Amino acid sequence: MIDPVTLAVLKGRLEQIADEMDATLFRSAFNPIIAEAHDASHGLYDANSGATLVQGKSGLPVFVGAMAFAVKAVIDKAQADGNLAPGDVYIFNDPYDGGTHLSDFKLVRPYFRNGEVFCYLASVGHWHDVGGNVPGNYNPVATESFQEGMLIPPVKLFEKGALRQDIVDILRANSRLPGSLYGDLSGQINALELGDKRLSELLDDYGDAVVREAFRELQARAARLMRANIEELPDGTYSCEDWLDNDGILDAPLKIALDLTISGDTMTLDFSRSSPACAGPVNIARSTAVASVYVAIKHLFTDVPANAGVLDPVSIVIPDATLLSVSAPKPVGGYTETILRVIDVIFGAMAKAAPDRSNGCAYGTINALSLAGHRKDGRRWVMFSFFGGGHGGHPEGDGLNHGNAPISTATIPPVEILEAAYPVFFTQWALRPDSGGPGRHRGGLGAIYEIELLEEHAEVFLFGERGRYAPSGVVGGGKAALNKFFYEQADGFHEPPMASKMVGIRIARGQRLRLETPGGGGYGDARTRDPGAVLRDVQLGYVTREAAARDYGVSVTEAGALDPAVAEDGRKVPES
């Protein structure tokens, strides 16, 4: 059995391999969504099952669970073909086999040691444009995957170390931005090369048997720790429901429902009461749903190592009839919006079982926004980006202001990068007052983004959520503000008829777009919040005087002090 010190050293060395792979891609990618926002991930995966062995700390956690399915798809493909060899690298983006959506391209490389596959190295990154009806690929009115982009099944990009240029040519021909695609692809190839080199160095230092034992022990420890955490929770069934605004096609809400059952040291998450598969692109594949469960669990049980052992004591029930387990060609381009709601209902159910572990819902939408057009010299430009909002209040304090979605450790692309790369000017990039849900611990604030077009014309596409169903608080905390989007035309500003999704918006030079993103839900009764904390919120501009009085019962004077005419602590005396 491996000793604890050696195990800790190997854990660090293995994580460093994945971290270096992340850094290699982030520094070399052409696409700001990877280079700046870090919408990518790398890891090491089991040679037989594809299960996650090691994950990088800088990539997107949601990819970790999904990539286990992606690697298993490659294992099955290689076994069926019977021609796996050293130097092979598979590439594909099939969202039904490997999770997420068509923009996320996976590269999977077997690592051979003494003639046998020791493990797999894998890289996934969000490419800038992969064809389809909408530049940037977030098509809110897609009714089948063919309208979302090219779909590539698992095929060999490298065969025995030789690049298949025909595959590269096919990929480039199907993108509006072939240069960006080629740069991102090259970055992923180099990341896998580095991973191969670093893993060889590690095995040379410690030996194959010791590292294999470390893999087994790390997974076993994650499973044991997860069971111990679950066993501390009270047995019972805890339910939660939340809603998506619509599917982009039919303006009707879609339910995401969870019944969470805790029994001893096991936990079952049953999503059977969720809405059936829909026409629009907020469906997700089962592998994506499982990945989102993994992310939520890691938020709730932060001390458990990030590998496949996390899910050993967890059962996940997702009937094929629901929108959480669809197959081709159902559209899945807006998967981010749906998995955020899956995470929200897990937080909501857990708040009933263990309030000290959960938190208010985060803002719940990435607000995928695409602007596209042509420059004066005829060159095409496509700005695709996502935007931030507030995180939920939690047992230890207020939620994070203007953070990224809890599906990731990605960062919001900086305004300087967006303005340098595209013909746009941000006339506003600010926190949004009163957007966080009231609570003993207030939800974090959303943001206001206003974008002015500098080119002659552009077409705009928005794929968002939370326009009609605000992020909820927990343990008596209040809801956050709704998501708002406005686009300027000759007669003034307009809002999308379906609240959060729209295609075909055309704007001219000088016209603006405006996003007002939600904050996070509150934690605990707002009337128990320290009046001094409310006063500070007002002084900082986080909460208006009106909201302080309405939501917290705290009166703040125009001079910015607690109102002595109401009570010594500024709290209004409850009416008898």
Coordinates of C-alpha atoms in Angstrom, one line a residue:
M1 CA 0.0 0.0 0.0
I2 CA 1.3 3.5 -0.9
D3 CA 2.4 5.6 2.0
P4 CA 0.6 9.0 2.7
V5 CA 3.6 11.2 1.9
T6 CA 4.3 9.6 -1.4
L7 CA 0.6 9.7 -2.3
A8 CA 0.4 13.5 -1.5
V9 CA 3.5 14.1 -3.6
L10 CA 2.1 12.1 -6.5
K11 CA -1.2 13.8 -6.3
G12 CA 0.6 17.2 -6.6
R13 CA 2.7 16.0 -9.5
L14 CA -0.3 14.6 -11.3
E15 CA -2.3 17.7 -10.9
Q16 CA 0.6 19.7 -12.1
I17 CA 0.6 17.8 -15.3
A18 CA -3.0 18.7 -16.0
D19 CA -2.3 22.3 -14.8
E20 CA 0.6 22.7 -17.3
M21 CA -1.6 21.4 -20.1
D22 CA -4.2 24.0 -19.2
A23 CA -1.6 26.8 -19.1
T24 CA -0.1 25.7 -22.5
L25 CA -3.5 26.0 -24.2
F26 CA -4.4 29.2 -22.5
R27 CA -1.2 30.9 -23.6
S28 CA -1.3 29.7 -27.2
A29 CA -5.0 29.7 -28.2
F30 CA -6.2 32.3 -30.7
N31 CA -9.7 32.5 -29.4
P32 CA -10.3 34.8 -26.4
I33 CA -12.9 32.4 -25.0
I34 CA -10.1 30.0 -24.4
A35 CA -7.1 32.4 -24.1
E36 CA -8.8 34.9 -21.7
A37 CA -11.9 33.2 -20.4
H38 CA -10.2 29.7 -19.9
D39 CA -13.2 27.8 -21.4
A40 CA -11.2 24.6 -21.7
S41 CA -10.0 21.7 -19.6
H42 CA -7.4 18.9 -19.4
G43 CA -7.1 15.7 -17.5
L44 CA -5.9 12.1 -17.2
Y45 CA -8.5 9.3 -17.6
D46 CA -8.7 5.6 -16.9
A47 CA -7.4 3.2 -19.6
N48 CA -10.4 0.9 -19.4
S49 CA -13.4 2.9 -18.2
G50 CA -12.5 6.5 -19.1
A51 CA -13.2 7.5 -15.5
T52 CA -11.6 10.8 -14.4
L53 CA -8.2 10.2 -12.6
V54 CA -6.9 13.7 -12.4
Q55 CA -8.2 17.2 -13.3
G56 CA -6.5 20.5 -13.8
K57 CA -7.4 23.2 -11.4
S58 CA -7.7 26.0 -14.0
G59 CA -10.1 24.4 -16.5
L60 CA -13.9 24.1 -16.4
P61 CA -15.2 21.6 -13.8
V62 CA -18.2 20.7 -15.9
F63 CA -15.9 19.3 -18.5
V64 CA -14.5 16.8 -16.0
G65 CA -17.6 14.7 -15.7
A66 CA -18.4 15.1 -19.4
M67 CA -14.9 14.1 -20.6
A68 CA -15.1 10.8 -18.8
F69 CA -17.9 10.0 -21.3
A70 CA -15.9 11.4 -24.2
V71 CA -12.9 9.2 -23.4
K72 CA -15.1 6.2 -23.1
A73 CA -16.5 7.0 -26.5
V74 CA -12.9 6.9 -27.9
I75 CA -12.2 3.6 -26.0
D76 CA -15.2 2.0 -27.6
K77 CA -14.4 3.4 -31.0
A78 CA -10.8 2.1 -30.8
Q79 CA -11.9 -1.4 -29.6
A80 CA -14.4 -1.6 -32.5
D81 CA -11.8 -0.6 -35.1
G82 CA -9.0 -2.6 -33.5
N83 CA -6.3 -0.3 -34.6
L84 CA -5.2 1.8 -31.6
A85 CA -1.5 2.6 -31.8
P86 CA 1.0 4.9 -30.1
G87 CA 0.9 8.4 -31.5
D88 CA -2.8 8.2 -32.2
V89 CA -5.0 11.2 -31.3
Y90 CA -8.8 11.2 -31.7
I91 CA -10.8 14.4 -32.3
F92 CA -14.6 14.9 -32.1
N93 CA -17.3 17.2 -30.7
D94 CA -20.4 14.8 -30.6
P95 CA -22.4 16.3 -27.7
Y96 CA -24.5 13.1 -27.3
D97 CA -21.5 10.9 -26.9
G98 CA -19.1 13.2 -25.0
G99 CA -21.3 15.8 -23.6
T100 CA -21.9 19.6 -23.7
H101 CA -22.3 21.2 -27.2
L102 CA -20.8 21.4 -30.7
S103 CA -18.5 24.3 -29.9
D104 CA -16.5 22.1 -27.4
F105 CA -13.9 20.0 -29.4
K106 CA -12.3 17.1 -27.6
L107 CA -8.9 15.7 -28.3
V108 CA -8.1 12.3 -26.7
R109 CA -4.7 10.7 -26.8
P110 CA -3.8 7.2 -25.5
Y111 CA -0.7 7.1 -23.4
F112 CA 1.2 4.0 -24.1
R113 CA 3.7 2.4 -21.7
N114 CA 5.6 -0.8 -22.5
G115 CA 3.2 -1.5 -25.4
E116 CA 0.0 -1.1 -23.3
V117 CA -2.4 1.9 -22.7
F118 CA -1.5 3.2 -19.3
C119 CA -4.1 5.9 -19.3
Y120 CA -5.6 8.6 -21.6
L121 CA -4.8 12.3 -21.9
A122 CA -7.6 14.5 -23.0
S123 CA -8.1 18.2 -23.9
V124 CA -11.3 20.1 -24.5
G125 CA -11.8 23.6 -25.6
H126 CA -14.6 25.9 -26.8
W127 CA -13.8 26.9 -30.4
H128 CA -14.9 30.3 -31.6
D129 CA -17.1 29.2 -34.5
V130 CA -17.9 25.8 -35.8
G131 CA -20.5 26.6 -38.6
G132 CA -24.2 26.4 -38.2
N133 CA -26.8 29.1 -38.6
V134 CA -25.5 31.6 -36.1
P135 CA -22.0 33.0 -35.8
G136 CA -20.6 31.8 -32.5
N137 CA -23.0 28.8 -32.5
Y138 CA -25.4 29.8 -29.7
N139 CA -28.5 29.5 -31.9
P140 CA -31.5 30.1 -29.7
V141 CA -34.0 29.0 -32.3
A142 CA -32.4 25.8 -33.4
T143 CA -34.7 22.8 -33.7
E144 CA -32.0 20.3 -34.6
S145 CA -28.3 20.0 -34.1
F146 CA -27.6 20.6 -37.8
Q147 CA -28.6 24.2 -37.3
E148 CA -26.0 24.6 -34.5
G149 CA -22.8 23.6 -36.3
M150 CA -20.7 20.7 -37.7
L151 CA -20.8 17.5 -35.8
I152 CA -17.7 15.4 -35.9
P153 CA -17.7 11.8 -34.6
P154 CA -14.6 10.3 -33.0
V155 CA -12.0 10.1 -35.8
K156 CA -8.2 10.0 -35.8
L157 CA -6.5 13.4 -36.1
F158 CA -3.1 11.7 -35.8
E159 CA -2.5 8.2 -36.9
K160 CA 0.7 6.7 -35.5
G161 CA 2.0 10.2 -35.0
A162 CA 1.2 11.4 -38.5
L163 CA -1.2 14.4 -38.8
R164 CA -4.2 13.7 -41.0
Q165 CA -4.3 17.0 -42.9
D166 CA -7.6 16.0 -44.6
I167 CA -9.3 16.2 -41.2
V168 CA -7.8 19.6 -40.5
D169 CA -9.0 20.8 -43.9
I170 CA -12.6 19.6 -43.2
L171 CA -12.6 21.4 -39.9
R172 CA -11.3 24.7 -41.3
A173 CA -13.7 24.6 -44.2
N174 CA -16.7 24.5 -41.8
S175 CA -15.7 27.6 -39.7
R176 CA -16.3 31.3 -40.3
L177 CA -13.0 31.8 -38.6
P178 CA -10.6 29.1 -39.8
G179 CA -7.5 30.9 -38.5
S180 CA -8.9 30.9 -35.0
L181 CA -9.9 27.3 -35.3
Y182 CA -6.4 26.3 -36.5
G183 CA -4.7 28.2 -33.6
D184 CA -6.9 26.6 -31.0
L185 CA -6.4 23.1 -32.5
S186 CA -2.6 23.6 -32.5
G187 CA -2.7 24.7 -28.9
Q188 CA -4.6 21.6 -27.8
I189 CA -2.2 19.3 -29.7
N190 CA 0.7 21.0 -28.0
A191 CA -1.0 20.6 -24.6
L192 CA -1.3 16.9 -25.1
E193 CA 2.3 16.6 -26.3
L194 CA 3.4 18.3 -23.1
G195 CA 1.2 16.1 -21.0
D196 CA 2.7 13.0 -22.6
K197 CA 6.2 14.3 -21.8
R198 CA 5.5 15.2 -18.2
L199 CA 3.7 11.9 -17.5
S200 CA 6.7 10.0 -18.9
E201 CA 9.0 11.9 -16.5
L202 CA 6.8 11.1 -13.5
L203 CA 6.7 7.4 -14.4
D204 CA 10.4 7.3 -14.8
D205 CA 10.8 8.8 -11.4
Y206 CA 8.4 6.6 -9.4
G207 CA 7.6 3.6 -11.6
D208 CA 4.4 2.4 -13.2
A209 CA 3.2 0.3 -10.3
V210 CA 3.4 3.1 -7.8
V211 CA 1.6 5.6 -10.0
R212 CA -1.2 3.0 -10.7
E213 CA -1.6 2.5 -7.0
A214 CA -1.8 6.2 -6.5
F215 CA -4.6 6.4 -9.1
R216 CA -6.5 3.7 -7.3
E217 CA -6.0 5.1 -3.8
L218 CA -6.9 8.7 -4.8
Q219 CA -10.2 7.4 -6.2
A220 CA -10.9 5.2 -3.2
R221 CA -10.3 8.1 -0.8
A222 CA -12.6 10.4 -2.7
A223 CA -15.3 7.7 -2.5
R224 CA -14.8 7.2 1.3
L225 CA -14.8 10.9 2.0
M226 CA -17.9 11.4 0.0
R227 CA -19.7 8.6 1.9
A228 CA -18.6 10.1 5.2
N229 CA -20.0 13.5 4.2
I230 CA -23.3 12.0 3.1
E231 CA -23.6 10.0 6.3
E232 CA -23.5 13.2 8.3
L233 CA -26.7 14.5 6.6
P234 CA -30.2 13.6 7.9
D235 CA -31.9 10.8 6.0
G236 CA -35.0 11.8 4.0
T237 CA -36.2 13.1 0.6
Y238 CA -35.8 16.8 -0.2
S239 CA -37.3 18.3 -3.3
C240 CA -36.8 21.4 -5.3
E241 CA -38.1 22.9 -8.6
D242 CA -37.0 25.7 -10.8
W243 CA -37.8 26.9 -14.3
L244 CA -36.2 27.9 -17.6
D245 CA -37.9 30.9 -19.3
N246 CA -38.6 29.0 -22.5
D247 CA -36.8 26.9 -25.2
G248 CA -36.5 29.7 -27.7
I249 CA -39.2 28.2 -29.9
L250 CA -42.3 28.0 -27.7
D251 CA -42.8 30.7 -25.1
A252 CA -43.6 28.4 -22.2
P253 CA -41.6 27.6 -19.1
L254 CA -39.7 24.3 -18.6
K255 CA -39.4 22.7 -15.3
I256 CA -36.2 21.3 -13.8
A257 CA -37.3 19.2 -10.8
L258 CA -35.2 17.2 -8.3
D259 CA -36.1 14.7 -5.5
L260 CA -32.9 14.2 -3.5
T261 CA -32.9 11.2 -1.2
I262 CA -30.3 10.6 1.5
S263 CA -30.1 7.1 3.0
G264 CA -27.1 6.3 5.2
D265 CA -24.0 7.0 3.2
T266 CA -25.6 7.1 -0.2
M267 CA -27.5 9.7 -2.1
T268 CA -29.9 9.5 -5.0
L269 CA -30.8 12.4 -7.3
D270 CA -34.0 11.8 -9.2
F271 CA -34.8 14.2 -12.0
S272 CA -37.9 12.3 -13.3
R273 CA -40.4 15.1 -12.7
S274 CA -38.5 17.5 -15.1
S275 CA -40.1 18.6 -18.3
P276 CA -39.9 16.4 -21.4
A277 CA -37.5 17.0 -24.3
C278 CA -38.3 20.3 -26.0
A279 CA -38.1 21.6 -29.5
G280 CA -35.5 24.3 -28.8
P281 CA -31.8 24.1 -27.8
V282 CA -32.0 23.9 -24.0
N283 CA -32.0 20.1 -24.1
I284 CA -28.9 18.3 -22.8
A285 CA -27.5 14.9 -23.2
R286 CA -27.3 12.6 -20.1
S287 CA -23.6 12.8 -19.9
T288 CA -23.9 16.6 -19.6
A289 CA -26.5 16.3 -16.9
V290 CA -24.2 13.9 -14.9
A291 CA -21.3 16.4 -15.3
S292 CA -23.5 19.2 -13.9
V293 CA -24.4 17.0 -10.9
Y294 CA -20.7 16.4 -10.3
V295 CA -20.0 20.2 -10.3
A296 CA -22.8 20.9 -7.8
I297 CA -21.6 18.1 -5.5
K298 CA -18.1 19.6 -5.6
H299 CA -19.5 23.0 -4.6
L300 CA -21.3 21.4 -1.6
F301 CA -18.5 19.0 -0.5
T302 CA -15.4 21.0 -1.1
D303 CA -13.0 18.7 0.7
V304 CA -13.6 15.7 -1.6
P305 CA -10.8 15.3 -4.3
A306 CA -11.8 15.9 -7.9
N307 CA -12.0 12.4 -9.5
A308 CA -14.5 9.8 -10.4
G309 CA -14.7 8.5 -6.8
V310 CA -16.9 11.5 -6.0
L311 CA -19.9 9.8 -7.7
D312 CA -19.4 6.3 -6.3
P313 CA -22.0 6.7 -3.6
V314 CA -24.3 8.8 -5.7
S315 CA -27.1 7.4 -7.9
I316 CA -28.5 9.6 -10.7
V317 CA -32.0 9.0 -12.2
I318 CA -32.6 10.8 -15.5
P319 CA -35.3 9.2 -17.7
D320 CA -34.7 9.4 -21.4
A321 CA -38.1 11.2 -21.8
T322 CA -36.8 14.4 -20.1
L323 CA -35.0 17.3 -21.6
L324 CA -32.0 16.2 -19.5
S325 CA -31.3 13.1 -21.5
V326 CA -31.8 13.6 -25.2
S327 CA -30.2 12.0 -28.2
A328 CA -29.4 13.3 -31.8
P329 CA -30.6 15.3 -33.5
K330 CA -32.2 17.2 -30.6
P331 CA -30.6 20.7 -30.3
V332 CA -28.3 21.1 -27.3
G333 CA -26.5 24.3 -28.0
G334 CA -27.7 26.2 -24.9
Y335 CA -26.6 23.5 -22.5
T336 CA -25.0 26.0 -20.2
E337 CA -28.4 27.5 -19.3
T338 CA -29.9 24.1 -18.4
I339 CA -27.0 22.8 -16.3
L340 CA -27.0 26.0 -14.3
R341 CA -30.6 25.2 -13.4
V342 CA -29.7 21.6 -12.5
I343 CA -27.1 23.0 -10.1
D344 CA -29.7 25.5 -8.7
V345 CA -32.2 22.7 -7.8
I346 CA -29.4 20.7 -6.2
F347 CA -28.5 23.7 -4.1
G348 CA -32.2 24.3 -3.2
A349 CA -32.8 20.7 -2.2
M350 CA -29.6 20.5 -0.2
A351 CA -30.5 23.7 1.7
K352 CA -33.5 21.8 3.1
A353 CA -31.3 18.9 4.2
A354 CA -28.2 20.9 5.4
P355 CA -28.7 24.6 5.4
D356 CA -25.1 25.1 6.6
R357 CA -23.8 23.6 3.4
S358 CA -25.9 25.3 0.7
N359 CA -26.1 28.8 -0.7
G360 CA -28.5 31.0 -2.7
C361 CA -28.7 30.4 -6.4
A362 CA -26.1 32.2 -8.6
Y363 CA -27.3 34.4 -11.4
G364 CA -28.1 31.4 -13.6
T365 CA -27.2 32.4 -17.1
I366 CA -24.1 33.0 -19.1
N367 CA -25.9 35.5 -21.4
A368 CA -24.2 34.2 -24.5
L369 CA -24.0 37.2 -26.8
S370 CA -22.8 37.2 -30.4
L371 CA -22.2 40.2 -32.6
A372 CA -21.1 39.5 -36.2
G373 CA -20.4 41.6 -39.3
H374 CA -17.8 42.6 -41.9
R375 CA -15.1 45.2 -41.6
K376 CA -14.5 47.8 -44.3
D377 CA -11.9 45.6 -46.0
G378 CA -14.4 42.7 -46.2
R379 CA -12.9 40.6 -43.3
R380 CA -15.5 38.9 -41.2
W381 CA -15.6 39.4 -37.5
V382 CA -17.5 37.5 -34.9
M383 CA -17.6 38.6 -31.2
F384 CA -18.8 35.8 -29.0
S385 CA -18.7 36.3 -25.3
F386 CA -20.4 35.5 -22.0
F387 CA -21.0 37.7 -19.1
G388 CA -21.1 37.7 -15.3
G389 CA -23.5 38.1 -12.5
G390 CA -23.9 37.7 -8.7
H391 CA -23.4 34.5 -6.7
G392 CA -25.7 33.5 -3.9
G393 CA -25.4 34.4 -0.2
H394 CA -24.0 31.6 1.9
P395 CA -23.7 30.6 5.5
E396 CA -20.4 32.5 6.0
G397 CA -21.2 35.7 4.2
D398 CA -22.5 37.7 1.2
G399 CA -22.3 36.3 -2.3
L400 CA -19.6 37.2 -4.8
N401 CA -20.3 40.3 -6.9
H402 CA -19.9 40.0 -10.7
G403 CA -18.5 36.5 -10.8
N404 CA -18.6 33.8 -13.4
A405 CA -21.1 31.0 -13.6
P406 CA -20.6 28.2 -11.0
I407 CA -20.2 25.6 -13.8
S408 CA -16.6 26.8 -14.2
T409 CA -13.5 28.5 -12.9
A410 CA -13.4 30.5 -16.2
T411 CA -13.0 34.3 -16.1
I412 CA -15.1 36.9 -17.8
P413 CA -13.3 38.1 -20.9
P414 CA -11.7 41.5 -20.0
V415 CA -13.2 44.6 -21.6
E416 CA -9.8 45.6 -22.9
I417 CA -9.5 42.4 -24.9
L418 CA -13.0 42.6 -26.3
E419 CA -12.5 46.2 -27.4
A420 CA -9.1 45.4 -28.9
A421 CA -10.3 42.4 -30.9
Y422 CA -13.7 43.7 -32.1
P423 CA -15.2 46.9 -33.4
V424 CA -17.2 47.6 -30.2
F425 CA -16.9 50.1 -27.3
F426 CA -18.2 49.4 -23.8
T427 CA -20.0 52.6 -22.7
Q428 CA -20.7 50.9 -19.3
W429 CA -19.3 48.0 -17.3
A430 CA -20.5 48.4 -13.8
L431 CA -22.2 46.7 -10.8
R432 CA -26.0 46.7 -10.9
P433 CA -27.5 48.1 -7.7
D434 CA -30.3 46.2 -6.0
S435 CA -29.7 43.1 -8.1
G436 CA -28.6 40.8 -5.2
G437 CA -31.3 38.9 -3.3
P438 CA -32.0 40.3 0.2
G439 CA -30.9 38.1 3.0
R440 CA -29.0 37.9 6.3
H441 CA -26.2 37.3 3.9
R442 CA -27.0 39.3 0.7
G443 CA -26.7 37.8 -2.7
G444 CA -23.8 39.2 -4.8
L445 CA -24.5 41.9 -7.4
G446 CA -25.0 41.4 -11.1
A447 CA -23.6 43.8 -13.7
I448 CA -24.6 46.3 -16.3
Y449 CA -22.9 46.1 -19.7
E450 CA -23.6 48.6 -22.5
I451 CA -22.0 48.0 -25.8
E452 CA -21.8 50.4 -28.7
L453 CA -21.1 49.3 -32.3
L454 CA -18.2 51.0 -34.1
E455 CA -18.6 49.3 -37.5
E456 CA -21.3 50.1 -40.0
H457 CA -23.6 47.2 -39.3
A458 CA -23.8 44.1 -37.2
E459 CA -26.1 41.2 -36.5
V460 CA -26.8 40.3 -32.9
F461 CA -27.9 37.0 -31.3
L462 CA -28.7 36.5 -27.6
F463 CA -29.0 33.2 -25.7
G464 CA -29.8 33.9 -22.1
E465 CA -32.1 32.9 -19.2
R466 CA -33.5 34.2 -15.9
G467 CA -35.6 36.8 -17.8
R468 CA -38.8 35.5 -16.1
Y469 CA -37.7 33.3 -13.2
A470 CA -35.3 35.1 -10.8
P471 CA -32.5 33.3 -8.9
S472 CA -33.9 32.0 -5.6
G473 CA -32.6 32.5 -2.1
V474 CA -32.4 29.8 0.5
V475 CA -33.2 29.5 4.2
G476 CA -35.6 32.4 3.9
G477 CA -33.4 34.5 1.6
G478 CA -35.0 36.6 -1.1
K479 CA -34.8 36.4 -4.9
A480 CA -32.3 38.3 -7.0
A481 CA -33.2 40.7 -9.9
L482 CA -34.4 39.3 -13.2
N483 CA -32.1 39.3 -16.3
K484 CA -32.7 42.2 -18.7
F485 CA -31.6 42.8 -22.3
F486 CA -32.2 45.9 -24.4
Y487 CA -31.2 46.6 -28.0
E488 CA -31.3 50.0 -29.7
Q489 CA -33.1 50.7 -33.0
A490 CA -34.0 53.9 -34.8
D491 CA -37.1 54.4 -32.6
G492 CA -35.3 53.6 -29.3
F493 CA -34.6 50.6 -27.1
H494 CA -36.5 47.3 -27.3
E495 CA -36.6 44.1 -25.4
P496 CA -36.8 40.5 -26.8
P497 CA -40.4 39.2 -26.9
M498 CA -39.2 35.9 -25.3
A499 CA -37.3 37.8 -22.6
S500 CA -33.9 36.2 -22.9
K501 CA -33.5 34.8 -26.4
M502 CA -33.5 36.4 -29.8
V503 CA -31.9 36.1 -33.2
G504 CA -31.6 38.4 -36.2
I505 CA -31.2 41.7 -34.3
R506 CA -29.6 44.2 -36.7
I507 CA -27.9 47.3 -35.3
A508 CA -26.0 50.2 -37.0
R509 CA -23.0 52.2 -36.1
G510 CA -23.5 54.1 -32.8
Q511 CA -26.4 51.9 -31.6
R512 CA -26.1 50.1 -28.4
L513 CA -26.9 46.8 -26.6
R514 CA -27.5 46.7 -22.9
L515 CA -27.4 43.7 -20.5
E516 CA -28.5 44.0 -16.9
T517 CA -27.6 40.7 -15.3
P518 CA -29.1 39.1 -12.2
G519 CA -27.4 38.9 -8.8
G520 CA -27.4 35.9 -6.6
G521 CA -30.2 34.8 -4.2
G522 CA -30.0 35.7 -0.5
Y523 CA -29.2 33.5 2.4
G524 CA -31.4 33.8 5.5
D525 CA -34.1 36.3 6.6
A526 CA -33.2 39.8 5.4
R527 CA -34.7 41.3 8.5
T528 CA -32.0 39.7 10.6
R529 CA -29.2 41.3 8.6
D530 CA -26.9 43.6 10.7
P531 CA -28.2 47.2 10.1
G532 CA -24.5 48.3 9.9
A533 CA -24.0 45.9 7.0
V534 CA -27.1 47.4 5.2
L535 CA -25.8 50.9 5.8
R536 CA -22.4 49.9 4.3
D537 CA -24.3 48.4 1.2
V538 CA -26.1 51.7 0.7
Q539 CA -22.9 53.8 1.1
L540 CA -21.1 51.6 -1.5
G541 CA -24.1 51.8 -3.9
Y542 CA -24.9 48.1 -3.7
V543 CA -28.4 48.7 -2.3
T544 CA -30.5 51.8 -2.7
R545 CA -32.1 53.6 0.3
E546 CA -35.5 52.5 -1.0
A547 CA -34.5 48.8 -1.1
A548 CA -32.8 49.1 2.3
A549 CA -36.2 50.2 3.8
R550 CA -38.3 47.8 1.8
D551 CA -36.3 44.6 2.1
Y552 CA -34.3 45.1 5.3
G553 CA -36.5 47.5 7.3
V554 CA -33.5 49.8 7.7
S555 CA -33.9 53.5 7.2
V556 CA -30.9 55.4 5.8
T557 CA -30.9 59.2 5.6
E558 CA -30.0 61.1 2.5
A559 CA -26.7 62.0 4.2
G560 CA -25.9 58.2 4.3
A561 CA -26.4 57.4 8.0
L562 CA -28.8 55.3 10.0
D563 CA -31.9 57.3 10.6
P564 CA -32.1 58.1 14.4
A565 CA -35.7 59.1 14.0
V566 CA -36.7 55.4 13.4
A567 CA -34.6 53.6 16.0
E568 CA -31.2 53.6 17.5
D569 CA -30.0 50.9 15.0
G570 CA -31.9 52.3 12.1
R571 CA -34.3 49.4 12.0
K572 CA -38.0 50.2 11.6
V573 CA -40.2 49.2 14.5
P574 CA -42.5 46.5 13.2
E575 CA -46.1 47.5 13.0
S576 CA -48.4 46.0 15.7

